[in-house]
Amino acid sequence: MITMENVCKTYKIAKRNAGFAQACKSLFHREYETICALNNVSFTINDGEMVGYIGPNGAGKSSTIKILSGILTPDSGKVLVNGKIPQKNRIEHVKNIGVVFGQRSQLWWDVPVIDSFELLKDIYSIPESDYKNNLDELTELLDLAHLLRSPARQLSLGQRMRCEIAASLLHSPHILFLDEPTIGLDAVSKLAVRDFILKQNKIHGTTVILTTHDMQDIEALTSRIILIGKGRILMDGTLDDIKKGNDNNIDETIAELYRAYDI
Amino acid sequence: MNKKKSSIKLYIHYISINIRCMMQYKSSFFLNVTGQFLVSFTVFLSMFFMFKRFSSVEGFTYSEVLLCFSTILLDFSLAEMFARGFDSFSVMVRGGDFDRILVRPRGEIMQVLGSKFELTRIGRMLQAIMMFIYGIMASGITWNFSGILTIVFMIIGGTVVFSALFLIYASICFFTLDGLEFMNIFTDGAKEFGQYPTAIYGKKILLFTTFVIPYSLFQYYPLLFLTGRSGNILLMFLPLGACWFIIPALMLWKFGVRHYKSSGS
């Protein structure tokens, strides 16, 4: 179970006007602007739930994921993942989670994907038999058989993303964080990834928290949606709550919602 | 005990994957190795020509200085080879790849060490070993057990101190998000001025390199013992004493990691 209670997080961002002279000035005197990335964010996610976390760019989605995965420490508020504070017990905590950053790779660029997987096996100390079972299952479900022996740099984005997802699940985590997993993928890859996430949730009861800008992802995957804007939770409900009998397509509905909340 | 074993296994695995990556770019590897070799070879040449004119520097002969230079070079190359991940840490912090390290159930230091293993430094090491052998043969030092042990200690102490400097360099990146060029004074700079026994630079430098950044502990003092200028057996163990320098470096690193966790990007 994941709980966040009144979590706040602010960043200090250096600001300056355009131009060389301004850049020189900022060497000596910097003006900072405090940006409130998260403002009293509270929610609870139960085991085995699939939650879509949406909001415009800069709304605080990634900050939330980073706090839940123990990378960042909140300024105030309480975070508990399976009864533990992520930042306090980093190593114990991360054994139980898998994280996919859609924009970043965790595979070694120049060696076959399987080499990266073998290294992960040692990093997570996965027992040989578990590793083999998981690898077989992931290879089948994500259709990796012909990819494992190619270096990551030679894979297409869609192929690589499938490998990334497999890499995050080798140690059978209970919670999976997906930060924009379908970004830049073609239709076939998107469908494959969605299909796999559904199966993973169904077979292993993995809790999935997914951020995305692709509303079809949300439609296909999640029953529960949390909408965040300007660091605040604006809505926590189902897809039907958002649609409210509105027949527009989902993208338009969401855009309307963003406008309505002025975010 | 089990944990230690699995850490060692993991580290070897990291090295192996680094080497596999490198083997993908064969010609680049050999060019790099040759380059590393040649760069330090020119330094060697400059020393060679200088000593053709002057037979000794502050009482140290050519072969003794060579011995001194080669150990420093060896220490530096070893540290660069193993601790390269810290040397290029600013890239990791700015690119956000440190996030990945924090979501894995292993120590941060182990993972950064494993992220990069720079085998091309073998070129420089080769140069160092050649000079070293020449220095040993030409110096006329009578070799015995304590002499060999002193050399081993010098290599351990030096590698630890240089690695600690890289670690400090990396820790500063948590705050500045950028590598600080001035830190190179203490790493690359030390490699250059470490060609000569530190005492020739004067008393103040000697004090600084004894108590602040302990270069002299693994260079000048054990050299005195090695060349028979001093019979004090304590000097033989001083290089191990230089390892204290890793402690403040580790503390700074821990502080940096905490800072990152509360800021990040």
Coordinates of C-alpha atoms in Angstrom, one line a residue, chain B:
Chain B
M1 CA 30.3 -12.3 4.7
N2 CA 27.8 -13.4 2.1
K3 CA 27.1 -9.8 1.4
K4 CA 30.8 -9.0 0.8
K5 CA 31.1 -11.9 -1.5
S6 CA 28.2 -10.8 -3.6
S7 CA 29.6 -7.3 -3.7
I8 CA 32.9 -8.5 -5.1
K9 CA 31.1 -10.7 -7.6
L10 CA 29.0 -7.7 -8.7
Y11 CA 32.1 -5.5 -9.0
I12 CA 33.8 -8.1 -11.2
H13 CA 30.7 -8.3 -13.3
Y14 CA 30.7 -4.5 -13.7
I15 CA 34.3 -4.6 -14.9
S16 CA 33.6 -7.4 -17.3
I17 CA 30.7 -5.5 -18.8
N18 CA 32.8 -2.4 -19.1
I19 CA 35.5 -4.3 -21.0
R20 CA 32.8 -5.9 -23.2
C21 CA 31.6 -2.4 -24.1
M22 CA 35.1 -1.3 -24.9
M23 CA 35.8 -4.2 -27.1
Q24 CA 33.1 -2.9 -29.4
Y25 CA 35.4 -0.1 -30.3
K26 CA 38.7 -1.8 -30.9
S27 CA 40.6 0.9 -32.9
S28 CA 39.5 3.6 -30.5
F29 CA 40.8 1.5 -27.6
F30 CA 44.2 1.0 -29.2
L31 CA 44.6 4.6 -30.2
N32 CA 43.7 5.7 -26.7
V33 CA 46.2 3.3 -25.1
T34 CA 48.9 4.5 -27.5
G35 CA 48.0 8.2 -26.8
Q36 CA 48.1 7.7 -23.1
F37 CA 51.5 6.0 -23.5
L38 CA 52.9 8.8 -25.6
V39 CA 51.7 11.7 -23.5
S40 CA 53.6 10.4 -20.4
F41 CA 56.5 9.5 -22.6
T42 CA 57.1 13.1 -23.5
V43 CA 57.2 13.9 -19.8
F44 CA 59.8 11.2 -19.4
L45 CA 61.8 12.7 -22.3
S46 CA 61.8 16.1 -20.7
M47 CA 63.2 14.6 -17.5
F48 CA 65.7 12.7 -19.4
F49 CA 67.1 15.8 -21.2
M50 CA 67.1 17.8 -18.0
F51 CA 69.1 15.2 -16.2
K52 CA 71.6 15.1 -19.0
R53 CA 72.5 18.7 -18.0
F54 CA 72.1 18.5 -14.3
S55 CA 73.1 15.3 -12.6
S56 CA 70.9 15.6 -9.6
V57 CA 68.0 17.6 -8.1
E58 CA 68.4 18.5 -4.4
G59 CA 70.6 15.4 -4.0
F60 CA 68.2 13.0 -5.7
T61 CA 69.7 11.2 -8.7
Y62 CA 68.1 10.7 -12.1
S63 CA 67.1 7.1 -11.4
E64 CA 65.7 8.0 -8.0
V65 CA 63.5 10.7 -9.4
L66 CA 62.4 8.3 -12.1
L67 CA 61.4 5.9 -9.4
C68 CA 59.5 8.6 -7.7
F69 CA 57.7 9.7 -10.9
S70 CA 56.8 6.2 -11.9
T71 CA 55.1 5.3 -8.7
I72 CA 53.1 8.5 -8.8
L73 CA 52.2 7.8 -12.4
L74 CA 51.2 4.3 -11.5
D75 CA 49.1 5.4 -8.6
F76 CA 47.4 8.0 -10.7
S77 CA 46.6 5.6 -13.5
L78 CA 45.3 3.0 -11.2
A79 CA 43.0 5.5 -9.5
E80 CA 41.9 6.8 -12.9
M81 CA 41.2 3.3 -14.1
F82 CA 39.1 2.3 -11.1
A83 CA 37.6 5.6 -10.0
R84 CA 36.9 7.0 -13.4
G85 CA 33.2 7.0 -12.6
F86 CA 33.9 9.8 -10.0
D87 CA 36.1 11.7 -12.4
S88 CA 33.3 11.9 -14.9
F89 CA 30.6 12.2 -12.3
S90 CA 29.3 15.6 -13.4
V91 CA 27.9 14.1 -16.5
M92 CA 26.0 11.5 -14.5
V93 CA 24.5 14.1 -12.1
R94 CA 23.5 16.5 -14.8
G95 CA 22.0 13.8 -17.0
G96 CA 19.9 12.5 -14.2
D97 CA 21.5 9.1 -14.4
F98 CA 22.2 9.3 -10.6
D99 CA 18.4 8.7 -10.2
R100 CA 18.8 5.3 -11.6
I101 CA 21.6 4.5 -9.1
L102 CA 19.3 5.6 -6.2
V103 CA 16.6 3.2 -7.2
R104 CA 18.9 0.1 -7.1
P105 CA 19.5 -1.8 -3.9
R106 CA 23.2 -1.3 -3.8
G107 CA 25.6 1.2 -2.3
E108 CA 25.9 4.4 -4.4
I109 CA 29.7 4.3 -4.3
M110 CA 29.8 0.7 -5.6
Q111 CA 27.5 1.6 -8.5
V112 CA 29.4 4.7 -9.5
L113 CA 32.7 2.8 -9.4
G114 CA 31.1 0.1 -11.6
S115 CA 29.6 2.6 -14.0
K116 CA 33.0 3.2 -15.6
F117 CA 36.2 1.2 -15.7
E118 CA 38.8 2.9 -17.9
L119 CA 41.1 0.2 -19.2
T120 CA 42.7 2.6 -21.6
R121 CA 44.8 3.9 -18.7
I122 CA 46.8 0.8 -19.2
G123 CA 48.9 2.8 -21.7
R124 CA 50.0 5.2 -19.0
M125 CA 50.6 2.3 -16.6
L126 CA 52.8 0.5 -19.1
Q127 CA 54.9 3.7 -19.3
A128 CA 55.0 3.9 -15.5
I129 CA 56.0 0.2 -15.2
M130 CA 58.8 0.6 -17.7
M131 CA 60.3 3.7 -16.0
F132 CA 59.8 1.9 -12.7
I133 CA 61.8 -1.1 -13.8
Y134 CA 64.5 1.1 -15.2
G135 CA 64.6 3.2 -12.0
I136 CA 64.9 0.1 -9.9
M137 CA 67.8 -1.3 -11.9
A138 CA 69.7 2.0 -12.2
S139 CA 69.2 3.3 -8.7
G140 CA 71.6 0.9 -7.1
I141 CA 69.2 0.3 -4.2
T142 CA 69.8 -3.0 -2.6
W143 CA 66.4 -4.7 -2.7
N144 CA 65.1 -6.6 0.2
F145 CA 61.8 -7.5 1.6
S146 CA 61.2 -4.2 3.3
G147 CA 62.0 -2.3 0.1
I148 CA 59.5 -4.2 -1.9
L149 CA 56.9 -3.8 0.9
T150 CA 57.6 -0.1 0.9
I151 CA 56.9 0.1 -2.8
V152 CA 53.6 -1.9 -2.4
F153 CA 52.5 0.5 0.4
M154 CA 53.4 3.5 -1.8
I155 CA 51.2 2.2 -4.6
I156 CA 48.3 1.4 -2.2
G157 CA 48.5 4.8 -0.4
G158 CA 48.9 6.7 -3.6
T159 CA 46.0 5.0 -5.4
V160 CA 43.8 5.6 -2.3
V161 CA 44.7 9.3 -2.1
F162 CA 44.1 9.9 -5.8
S163 CA 40.8 8.0 -5.6
A164 CA 39.8 10.1 -2.6
L165 CA 40.5 13.3 -4.6
F166 CA 38.3 12.0 -7.4
L167 CA 35.6 11.3 -4.8
I168 CA 35.8 14.8 -3.5
Y169 CA 35.6 16.1 -7.0
A170 CA 32.4 14.1 -7.5
S171 CA 30.9 15.2 -4.2
I172 CA 31.3 18.8 -5.2
C173 CA 29.3 18.1 -8.3
F174 CA 26.2 17.5 -6.1
F175 CA 26.3 21.2 -5.3
T176 CA 27.6 22.8 -8.4
L177 CA 26.2 20.3 -10.9
D178 CA 29.3 20.8 -12.8
G179 CA 32.9 19.6 -12.6
L180 CA 35.2 22.1 -11.2
E181 CA 38.4 22.5 -13.2
F182 CA 40.3 23.8 -10.2
M183 CA 40.2 20.4 -8.7
N184 CA 42.5 19.2 -11.5
I185 CA 45.3 21.1 -9.7
F186 CA 45.1 18.4 -7.1
T187 CA 44.8 15.4 -9.4
D188 CA 46.5 16.1 -12.8
G189 CA 48.6 18.8 -11.2
A190 CA 49.8 16.4 -8.5
K191 CA 50.8 13.9 -11.1
E192 CA 53.0 16.6 -12.7
F193 CA 54.7 18.0 -9.7
G194 CA 54.9 14.6 -8.2
Q195 CA 57.6 13.8 -10.6
Y196 CA 60.1 15.2 -8.1
P197 CA 60.3 14.5 -4.4
T198 CA 57.9 17.0 -2.8
A199 CA 60.7 18.4 -0.6
I200 CA 62.4 20.2 -3.4
Y201 CA 59.5 22.6 -3.6
G202 CA 60.2 24.1 -0.2
K203 CA 59.1 23.7 3.3
K204 CA 55.6 25.1 3.0
I205 CA 54.7 22.7 0.2
L206 CA 56.1 19.8 2.1
L207 CA 54.0 20.7 5.1
F208 CA 50.9 21.1 3.0
T209 CA 51.5 17.8 1.3
T210 CA 52.1 16.1 4.6
F211 CA 49.1 17.3 6.6
V212 CA 46.5 18.6 4.2
I213 CA 46.6 16.5 1.1
P214 CA 49.0 13.7 2.0
Y215 CA 51.0 13.3 -1.2
S216 CA 54.3 13.3 0.6
L217 CA 53.3 10.4 2.8
F218 CA 53.3 8.0 -0.2
Q219 CA 56.0 9.8 -2.1
Y220 CA 58.8 11.8 -0.4
Y221 CA 59.0 10.1 3.0
P222 CA 59.0 6.4 1.9
L223 CA 61.5 7.4 -0.8
L224 CA 63.9 8.6 1.9
F225 CA 63.6 5.2 3.4
L226 CA 63.9 3.4 0.1
T227 CA 67.0 5.2 -1.0
G228 CA 68.7 4.6 2.4
R229 CA 68.7 8.3 3.3
S230 CA 66.8 7.5 6.4
G231 CA 66.8 4.3 8.4
N232 CA 63.6 5.1 10.2
I233 CA 61.3 2.1 9.6
L234 CA 58.3 4.2 10.4
L235 CA 58.7 5.9 7.0
M236 CA 58.0 2.6 5.4
F237 CA 54.4 2.6 6.8
L238 CA 53.6 6.2 6.2
P239 CA 52.0 5.5 2.8
L240 CA 49.3 3.4 4.6
G241 CA 48.8 6.4 6.9
A242 CA 47.9 8.5 3.8
C243 CA 44.8 6.4 3.5
W244 CA 43.1 8.6 6.2
F245 CA 42.4 11.0 3.4
I246 CA 39.6 8.8 2.2
I247 CA 37.6 9.4 5.4
P248 CA 36.8 13.1 4.8
A249 CA 36.2 12.3 1.2
L250 CA 33.6 9.7 2.1
M251 CA 32.0 12.1 4.6
L252 CA 31.7 14.8 1.9
W253 CA 30.3 12.2 -0.5
K254 CA 27.6 11.2 2.1
F255 CA 26.7 14.8 2.6
G256 CA 26.5 15.3 -1.1
V257 CA 24.1 12.4 -1.6
R258 CA 21.9 13.7 1.1
H259 CA 21.9 17.1 -0.5
Y260 CA 20.9 15.5 -3.9
K261 CA 18.0 13.6 -2.3
S262 CA 16.5 16.8 -1.1
S263 CA 17.0 18.7 -4.2
G264 CA 17.4 16.8 -7.4
S265 CA 15.7 17.9 -10.6

